[in-house]
């Protein structure tokens, strides 16, 4: 890296440091080399271990919630609302953050095929003391979150809503991944990777992409989306580009990325959000058996399958230095035991 770029790293750190923030995560997370995976596949992969952010099983949201909840507290919030799939990692991490910060957390999980038995993320959210108010599988989470916020306001509370449909929270979440990008660059001895792959439906990719843009890096960012375009929480490449610009504005820095700069693939979704794929399950087993690192079937397993496919098709050079940003999701494996074991038997 040039000296100018290193100055830019410092400048970004100062700008990030000026924003309201709470301390929740173990940072920086490690960037781990994968020598046995290299022997098995020829792919030079390092893994950014954001599955190890530390709070109640960790994951990307713990890092993001440092900025999101810094904003919530600065705006006077006294309770938090999130609604999503029953196995939502975001909900679990929000429940943990609320417990840590002394803020009531209301969760609106969908009554979907993973609701019972209470397992994985949902079990952990129960233990963390969140108020859990299930909604129908076909109801709109965005709508129900807003209705609950209105009713809490009518009772004198000050709710802060996160997740899908909440543009400010999504842009603040992206800022956390500008910082993750700085950590990756620093841990790579100032030689940025050729390609960064991660599972993302929005904020994580937007932040990594904005960081590369602001540092003027040649690094290519590839998002593997766990959701098909007709899912309520799907964000299109144009929407991800919007997030990069809103997050840039929060830092006081213009960002000129547009839809055509964003590579976000729905190719690895398979039959749908939350439904395991053969390639995802194979990726989980490969990384577990070569490096002792776990992935989950909903997010990171599909993302890693995308990375391996990218390597196989040599979309860049076969020697490309790849970084996989591991966004976590691990408690979900317990509610997918039968898929994981059937796959092993088959
Ligand atoms: C494990 C995991 N990976 C990735 C994501 C997507 O994160 P983002 O919306 O910031 O792209 C989520 C969202 O809940 C997640 O739980």
Short mmCIF file of C-alpha atoms and ligand atoms in Angstrom, two decimals:
data_model
loop_
_atom_site.label_atom_id
_atom_site.label_comp_id
_atom_site.label_asym_id
_atom_site.label_seq_id
_atom_site.Cartn_x
_atom_site.Cartn_y
_atom_site.Cartn_z
CA UNK A 1 0.00 0.00 0.00
CA UNK A 2 1.13 3.53 -0.65
CA UNK A 3 1.68 6.07 2.12
CA UNK A 4 -1.31 8.04 0.88
CA UNK A 5 -3.55 5.03 1.36
CA UNK A 6 -2.25 4.52 4.90
CA UNK A 7 -3.11 8.14 5.67
CA UNK A 8 -6.58 7.43 4.33
CA UNK A 9 -6.86 4.44 6.70
CA UNK A 10 -6.10 6.79 9.60
CA UNK A 11 -8.59 9.34 8.34
CA UNK A 12 -11.33 6.72 8.10
CA UNK A 13 -10.57 5.55 11.62
CA UNK A 14 -10.94 9.12 12.90
CA UNK A 15 -14.26 9.56 11.07
CA UNK A 16 -15.60 6.23 12.35
CA UNK A 17 -14.40 7.12 15.86
CA UNK A 18 -16.47 10.33 15.84
CA UNK A 19 -19.80 8.45 15.55
CA UNK A 20 -21.92 7.40 18.54
CA UNK A 21 -21.01 3.83 19.40
CA UNK A 22 -21.38 1.19 22.10
CA UNK A 23 -18.84 -1.52 22.90
CA UNK A 24 -20.19 -5.01 22.23
CA UNK A 25 -17.74 -6.98 20.06
CA UNK A 26 -14.31 -8.54 20.47
CA UNK A 27 -12.39 -6.55 17.86
CA UNK A 28 -10.35 -6.84 15.76
CA UNK A 29 -11.41 -10.35 14.84
CA UNK A 30 -8.62 -12.64 13.57
CA UNK A 31 -7.77 -13.10 9.89
CA UNK A 32 -6.92 -16.80 9.74
CA UNK A 33 -4.94 -18.54 6.98
CA UNK A 34 -6.30 -21.92 5.76
CA UNK A 35 -3.30 -24.09 4.80
CA UNK A 36 -5.13 -27.44 4.81
CA UNK A 37 -7.96 -26.01 2.74
CA UNK A 38 -5.28 -24.84 0.30
CA UNK A 39 -3.86 -28.38 0.10
CA UNK A 40 -7.33 -29.74 -0.58
CA UNK A 41 -8.53 -27.15 -3.10
CA UNK A 42 -5.64 -24.95 -4.25
CA UNK A 43 -7.60 -21.90 -3.07
CA UNK A 44 -5.55 -19.33 -1.10
CA UNK A 45 -8.17 -18.32 1.42
CA UNK A 46 -7.92 -16.37 4.65
CA UNK A 47 -11.00 -16.17 6.82
CA UNK A 48 -12.02 -13.00 8.61
CA UNK A 49 -13.49 -14.53 11.75
CA UNK A 50 -16.53 -12.39 12.39
CA UNK A 51 -18.17 -15.53 13.71
CA UNK A 52 -15.90 -14.74 16.70
CA UNK A 53 -17.21 -11.26 17.57
CA UNK A 54 -17.93 -12.73 20.95
CA UNK A 55 -21.41 -11.80 22.19
CA UNK A 56 -23.83 -14.76 22.59
CA UNK A 57 -22.26 -16.83 19.77
CA UNK A 58 -21.06 -13.78 17.80
CA UNK A 59 -21.63 -12.93 14.14
CA UNK A 60 -21.69 -9.88 11.88
CA UNK A 61 -24.57 -8.15 13.66
CA UNK A 62 -22.62 -7.77 16.92
CA UNK A 63 -20.11 -5.63 15.04
CA UNK A 64 -22.88 -3.72 13.25
CA UNK A 65 -24.92 -3.14 16.41
CA UNK A 66 -22.04 -1.14 17.92
CA UNK A 67 -22.94 1.69 15.50
CA UNK A 68 -26.68 1.00 15.23
CA UNK A 69 -27.26 0.95 18.98
CA UNK A 70 -24.87 3.89 19.52
CA UNK A 71 -27.33 5.80 17.32
CA UNK A 72 -30.34 4.30 19.13
CA UNK A 73 -29.07 5.42 22.53
CA UNK A 74 -28.06 8.85 21.23
CA UNK A 75 -31.61 9.26 19.91
CA UNK A 76 -33.11 8.42 23.34
CA UNK A 77 -34.38 4.90 22.58
CA UNK A 78 -35.44 2.78 25.54
CA UNK A 79 -36.35 -0.41 23.68
CA UNK A 80 -35.47 -2.24 20.47
CA UNK A 81 -37.58 -4.05 17.86
CA UNK A 82 -36.61 -6.66 15.26
CA UNK A 83 -38.66 -9.16 13.28
CA UNK A 84 -37.45 -11.84 10.91
CA UNK A 85 -37.27 -15.59 10.35
CA UNK A 86 -37.63 -17.75 13.48
CA UNK A 87 -33.92 -18.67 13.23
CA UNK A 88 -32.82 -15.05 12.87
CA UNK A 89 -29.20 -14.45 13.88
CA UNK A 90 -29.85 -10.73 13.91
CA UNK A 91 -32.65 -11.16 16.49
CA UNK A 92 -30.42 -13.30 18.71
CA UNK A 93 -27.56 -10.79 18.58
CA UNK A 94 -29.96 -7.89 19.23
CA UNK A 95 -31.37 -9.74 22.24
CA UNK A 96 -27.84 -10.14 23.61
CA UNK A 97 -26.95 -6.50 22.95
CA UNK A 98 -30.17 -5.34 24.63
CA UNK A 99 -29.35 -7.47 27.66
CA UNK A 100 -25.85 -6.01 27.80
CA UNK A 101 -27.09 -2.42 27.48
CA UNK A 102 -30.20 -2.72 29.67
CA UNK A 103 -32.66 -2.06 26.80
CA UNK A 104 -35.87 -4.10 26.41
CA UNK A 105 -35.90 -6.14 23.20
CA UNK A 106 -39.09 -7.11 21.35
CA UNK A 107 -38.73 -9.80 18.69
CA UNK A 108 -41.38 -10.74 16.11
CA UNK A 109 -40.23 -14.12 14.75
CA UNK A 110 -42.18 -15.64 11.87
CA UNK A 111 -43.95 -18.91 12.65
CA UNK A 112 -42.10 -20.76 9.93
CA UNK A 113 -40.93 -24.35 9.49
CA UNK A 114 -38.03 -23.83 11.97
CA UNK A 115 -40.16 -22.37 14.80
CA UNK A 116 -40.60 -25.66 16.64
CA UNK A 117 -39.01 -27.26 18.51
CA UNK A 118 -37.49 -24.12 20.02
CA UNK A 119 -33.84 -24.54 19.07
CA UNK A 120 -30.77 -22.66 17.89
CA UNK A 121 -31.10 -18.88 17.67
CA UNK A 122 -34.64 -18.85 19.02
CA UNK A 123 -33.62 -20.78 22.12
CA UNK A 124 -30.75 -18.37 22.74
CA UNK A 125 -33.05 -15.33 22.30
CA UNK A 126 -35.35 -16.84 24.96
CA UNK A 127 -32.45 -17.26 27.36
CA UNK A 128 -31.37 -13.66 26.76
CA UNK A 129 -34.71 -12.41 28.07
CA UNK A 130 -36.20 -10.91 24.89
CA UNK A 131 -39.98 -10.52 24.67
CA UNK A 132 -40.94 -12.88 21.84
CA UNK A 133 -44.16 -12.14 19.94
CA UNK A 134 -44.50 -14.60 17.00
CA UNK A 135 -46.23 -13.45 13.79
CA UNK A 136 -47.72 -15.45 10.90
CA UNK A 137 -45.35 -16.82 8.27
CA UNK A 138 -46.95 -14.77 5.50
CA UNK A 139 -47.22 -11.49 7.44
CA UNK A 140 -44.95 -8.54 6.60
CA UNK A 141 -42.22 -8.19 9.24
CA UNK A 142 -41.65 -4.58 8.25
CA UNK A 143 -45.33 -3.73 8.74
CA UNK A 144 -45.67 -5.60 12.05
CA UNK A 145 -42.48 -3.98 13.43
CA UNK A 146 -43.90 -0.53 12.61
CA UNK A 147 -47.27 -1.37 14.22
CA UNK A 148 -45.54 -2.53 17.39
CA UNK A 149 -43.39 0.62 17.44
CA UNK A 150 -46.55 2.78 17.17
CA UNK A 151 -48.23 0.92 19.99
CA UNK A 152 -45.14 1.19 22.25
CA UNK A 153 -44.96 4.94 21.50
CA UNK A 154 -48.62 5.26 22.48
CA UNK A 155 -47.60 3.77 25.84
CA UNK A 156 -44.83 6.33 26.36
CA UNK A 157 -41.91 4.20 25.18
CA UNK A 158 -39.21 5.23 22.68
CA UNK A 159 -38.60 2.24 20.39
CA UNK A 160 -35.78 1.91 17.85
CA UNK A 161 -36.50 -0.48 14.97
CA UNK A 162 -33.71 -2.38 13.20
CA UNK A 163 -33.38 -4.77 10.25
CA UNK A 164 -35.24 -4.91 6.95
CA UNK A 165 -36.94 -1.73 5.83
CA UNK A 166 -34.96 0.49 8.23
CA UNK A 167 -32.64 2.47 5.98
CA UNK A 168 -30.76 4.43 8.65
CA UNK A 169 -29.99 1.31 10.70
CA UNK A 170 -28.86 -0.53 7.54
CA UNK A 171 -26.48 2.31 6.60
CA UNK A 172 -25.07 2.49 10.14
CA UNK A 173 -24.57 -1.29 10.01
CA UNK A 174 -22.57 -0.86 6.80
CA UNK A 175 -20.13 1.45 8.60
CA UNK A 176 -19.07 -1.45 10.80
CA UNK A 177 -17.87 -3.23 7.66
CA UNK A 178 -15.83 -0.23 6.56
CA UNK A 179 -13.98 -0.81 9.83
CA UNK A 180 -13.77 -4.57 9.17
CA UNK A 181 -12.17 -3.76 5.81
CA UNK A 182 -9.56 -1.61 7.59
CA UNK A 183 -8.83 -4.55 9.89
CA UNK A 184 -8.42 -6.86 6.87
CA UNK A 185 -6.01 -4.45 5.18
CA UNK A 186 -3.95 -4.02 8.34
CA UNK A 187 -3.84 -7.76 9.04
CA UNK A 188 -2.72 -8.38 5.43
CA UNK A 189 0.42 -6.28 6.03
CA UNK A 190 -1.04 -3.48 3.94
CA UNK A 191 -1.36 -5.72 0.86
CA UNK A 192 -5.08 -5.80 0.17
CA UNK A 193 -6.59 -9.12 -0.96
CA UNK A 194 -7.53 -9.63 -4.60
CA UNK A 195 -11.06 -10.77 -3.82
CA UNK A 196 -13.31 -10.57 -0.77
CA UNK A 197 -16.30 -12.94 -0.69
CA UNK A 198 -19.04 -12.83 1.93
CA UNK A 199 -22.64 -13.79 2.47
CA UNK A 200 -24.60 -10.57 2.33
CA UNK A 201 -28.03 -9.25 1.65
CA UNK A 202 -26.99 -5.62 2.15
CA UNK A 203 -25.06 -3.90 4.91
CA UNK A 204 -22.05 -6.21 5.13
CA UNK A 205 -21.28 -6.00 1.43
CA UNK A 206 -22.07 -2.26 1.29
CA UNK A 207 -19.53 -1.55 4.04
CA UNK A 208 -16.76 -3.69 2.54
CA UNK A 209 -17.41 -2.16 -0.85
CA UNK A 210 -17.46 1.40 0.51
CA UNK A 211 -14.19 0.75 2.36
CA UNK A 212 -12.49 -0.48 -0.84
CA UNK A 213 -13.86 2.51 -2.73
CA UNK A 214 -12.70 5.06 -0.15
CA UNK A 215 -9.21 3.48 -0.01
CA UNK A 216 -9.14 3.21 -3.80
CA UNK A 217 -8.25 -0.49 -3.61
CA UNK A 218 -8.34 -2.83 -6.62
CA UNK A 219 -9.97 -5.52 -4.43
CA UNK A 220 -13.10 -7.08 -5.91
CA UNK A 221 -16.00 -7.63 -3.47
CA UNK A 222 -18.43 -10.47 -4.16
CA UNK A 223 -21.61 -10.82 -2.13
CA UNK A 224 -23.38 -14.16 -2.04
CA UNK A 225 -27.01 -13.47 -1.26
CA UNK A 226 -28.89 -16.06 0.84
CA UNK A 227 -32.25 -14.72 -0.41
CA UNK A 228 -34.06 -14.86 -3.75
CA UNK A 229 -35.19 -11.53 -5.25
CA UNK A 230 -38.84 -12.10 -4.25
CA UNK A 231 -38.00 -12.29 -0.52
CA UNK A 232 -39.25 -9.41 1.65
CA UNK A 233 -35.72 -8.67 2.94
CA UNK A 234 -33.95 -8.92 -0.45
CA UNK A 235 -31.91 -5.85 -1.37
CA UNK A 236 -30.95 -5.48 -5.04
CA UNK A 237 -27.48 -4.40 -6.24
CA UNK A 238 -28.99 -0.92 -6.79
CA UNK A 239 -30.17 -0.97 -3.15
CA UNK A 240 -26.70 -2.05 -1.96
CA UNK A 241 -25.17 0.82 -3.97
CA UNK A 242 -27.67 3.19 -2.27
CA UNK A 243 -26.48 1.87 1.09
CA UNK A 244 -22.83 2.58 0.18
CA UNK A 245 -23.78 6.19 -0.58
CA UNK A 246 -25.86 6.67 2.60
CA UNK A 247 -23.08 5.13 4.69
CA UNK A 248 -20.53 7.39 2.95
CA UNK A 249 -22.72 10.38 3.80
CA UNK A 250 -22.75 9.35 7.49
CA UNK A 251 -18.94 9.52 7.36
CA UNK A 252 -19.07 12.86 5.57
CA UNK A 253 -17.42 11.32 2.49
CA UNK A 254 -18.98 11.22 -0.97
CA UNK A 255 -19.32 7.79 -2.53
CA UNK A 256 -20.04 7.42 -6.23
CA UNK A 257 -20.69 3.68 -6.44
CA UNK A 258 -23.67 2.64 -8.53
CA UNK A 259 -25.53 -0.58 -9.30
CA UNK A 260 -22.99 -1.59 -11.95
CA UNK A 261 -20.18 -1.62 -9.33
CA UNK A 262 -21.95 -4.21 -7.18
CA UNK A 263 -21.53 -7.96 -7.68
CA UNK A 264 -24.14 -9.67 -5.52
CA UNK A 265 -25.19 -13.14 -6.60
CA UNK A 266 -28.38 -15.08 -5.91
CA UNK A 267 -26.91 -18.08 -7.76
CA UNK A 268 -26.29 -20.06 -4.55
CA UNK A 269 -29.72 -19.62 -2.89
CA UNK A 270 -30.99 -22.99 -4.16
CA UNK A 271 -34.68 -23.64 -3.46
CA UNK A 272 -35.09 -20.69 -1.14
CA UNK A 273 -33.97 -18.72 1.91
CA UNK A 274 -33.22 -21.05 4.79
CA UNK A 275 -33.33 -24.21 2.67
CA UNK A 276 -29.94 -25.98 2.67
CA UNK A 277 -28.21 -26.71 -0.66
CA UNK A 278 -26.00 -29.68 -1.53
CA UNK A 279 -23.10 -27.32 -2.34
CA UNK A 280 -23.57 -25.43 0.94
CA UNK A 281 -23.59 -28.63 3.00
CA UNK A 282 -20.47 -29.86 1.16
CA UNK A 283 -18.73 -26.54 1.86
CA UNK A 284 -19.60 -26.85 5.57
CA UNK A 285 -18.06 -30.33 5.73
CA UNK A 286 -14.98 -29.34 3.75
CA UNK A 287 -14.07 -26.35 5.92
CA UNK A 288 -14.87 -28.21 9.14
CA UNK A 289 -12.71 -31.19 8.19
CA UNK A 290 -9.75 -29.20 6.86
CA UNK A 291 -9.60 -26.22 9.23
CA UNK A 292 -11.88 -27.00 12.17
CA UNK A 293 -13.99 -23.95 11.31
CA UNK A 294 -17.78 -24.21 11.32
CA UNK A 295 -20.19 -22.62 8.84
CA UNK A 296 -24.01 -22.63 8.88
CA UNK A 297 -26.45 -23.89 6.23
CA UNK A 298 -28.46 -20.64 5.85
CA UNK A 299 -25.76 -18.01 5.31
CA UNK A 300 -22.06 -18.77 5.60
CA UNK A 301 -22.25 -22.29 4.09
CA UNK A 302 -23.87 -20.91 0.93
CA UNK A 303 -21.38 -18.03 0.90
CA UNK A 304 -18.44 -20.38 1.17
CA UNK A 305 -19.90 -22.59 -1.59
CA UNK A 306 -19.92 -19.41 -3.71
CA UNK A 307 -16.27 -18.73 -2.87
CA UNK A 308 -15.22 -22.28 -3.82
CA UNK A 309 -17.15 -22.04 -7.07
CA UNK A 310 -15.53 -18.69 -7.81
CA UNK A 311 -12.12 -20.30 -7.26
CA UNK A 312 -13.00 -23.32 -9.43
CA UNK A 313 -14.20 -21.22 -12.33
CA UNK A 314 -11.08 -19.04 -11.96
CA UNK A 315 -13.12 -15.91 -12.42
CA UNK A 316 -9.85 -14.16 -11.45
CA UNK A 317 -6.37 -15.70 -11.35
CA UNK A 318 -6.04 -19.21 -9.80
CA UNK A 319 -3.47 -17.64 -7.41
CA UNK A 320 -5.83 -14.88 -6.28
CA UNK A 321 -5.62 -14.11 -2.57
CA UNK A 322 -9.16 -14.59 -1.33
CA UNK A 323 -10.62 -13.39 1.94
CA UNK A 324 -13.86 -14.94 3.14
CA UNK A 325 -15.66 -12.72 5.63
CA UNK A 326 -17.34 -15.25 7.92
CA UNK A 327 -20.51 -13.57 9.16
CA UNK A 328 -21.42 -16.27 11.71
CA UNK A 329 -24.87 -17.83 12.01
CA UNK A 330 -23.64 -20.86 13.93
CA UNK A 331 -26.48 -21.44 16.44
CA UNK A 332 -28.72 -22.29 13.45
CA UNK A 333 -26.84 -25.57 12.92
CA UNK A 334 -28.71 -27.07 15.87
CA UNK A 335 -32.07 -26.55 14.19
CA UNK A 336 -30.68 -28.08 10.98
CA UNK A 337 -29.33 -31.25 12.62
CA UNK A 338 -31.39 -33.61 10.47
CA UNK A 339 -30.34 -31.92 7.19
CA UNK A 340 -26.70 -32.04 8.24
CA UNK A 341 -26.83 -35.65 9.39
CA UNK A 342 -28.94 -36.93 6.47
CA UNK A 343 -26.43 -35.33 4.15
CA UNK A 344 -23.64 -37.22 5.94
CA UNK A 345 -25.50 -40.50 5.61
CA UNK A 346 -26.37 -39.95 1.94
C1 LIG B 1 -24.90 -15.14 9.40
C2 LIG B 1 -25.34 -13.98 8.59
N1 LIG B 1 -24.63 -13.64 7.52
C3 LIG B 1 -24.96 -12.60 6.73
C4 LIG B 1 -26.08 -11.84 7.00
C5 LIG B 1 -26.40 -10.69 6.10
O1 LIG B 1 -25.92 -9.52 6.68
P1 LIG B 1 -26.11 -8.13 5.95
O2 LIG B 1 -27.57 -7.87 5.89
O3 LIG B 1 -25.39 -7.15 6.80
O4 LIG B 1 -25.51 -8.25 4.61
C6 LIG B 1 -26.89 -12.16 8.11
C7 LIG B 1 -28.11 -11.39 8.39
O5 LIG B 1 -28.84 -11.62 9.32
C8 LIG B 1 -26.50 -13.24 8.92
O6 LIG B 1 -27.22 -13.59 10.00
#
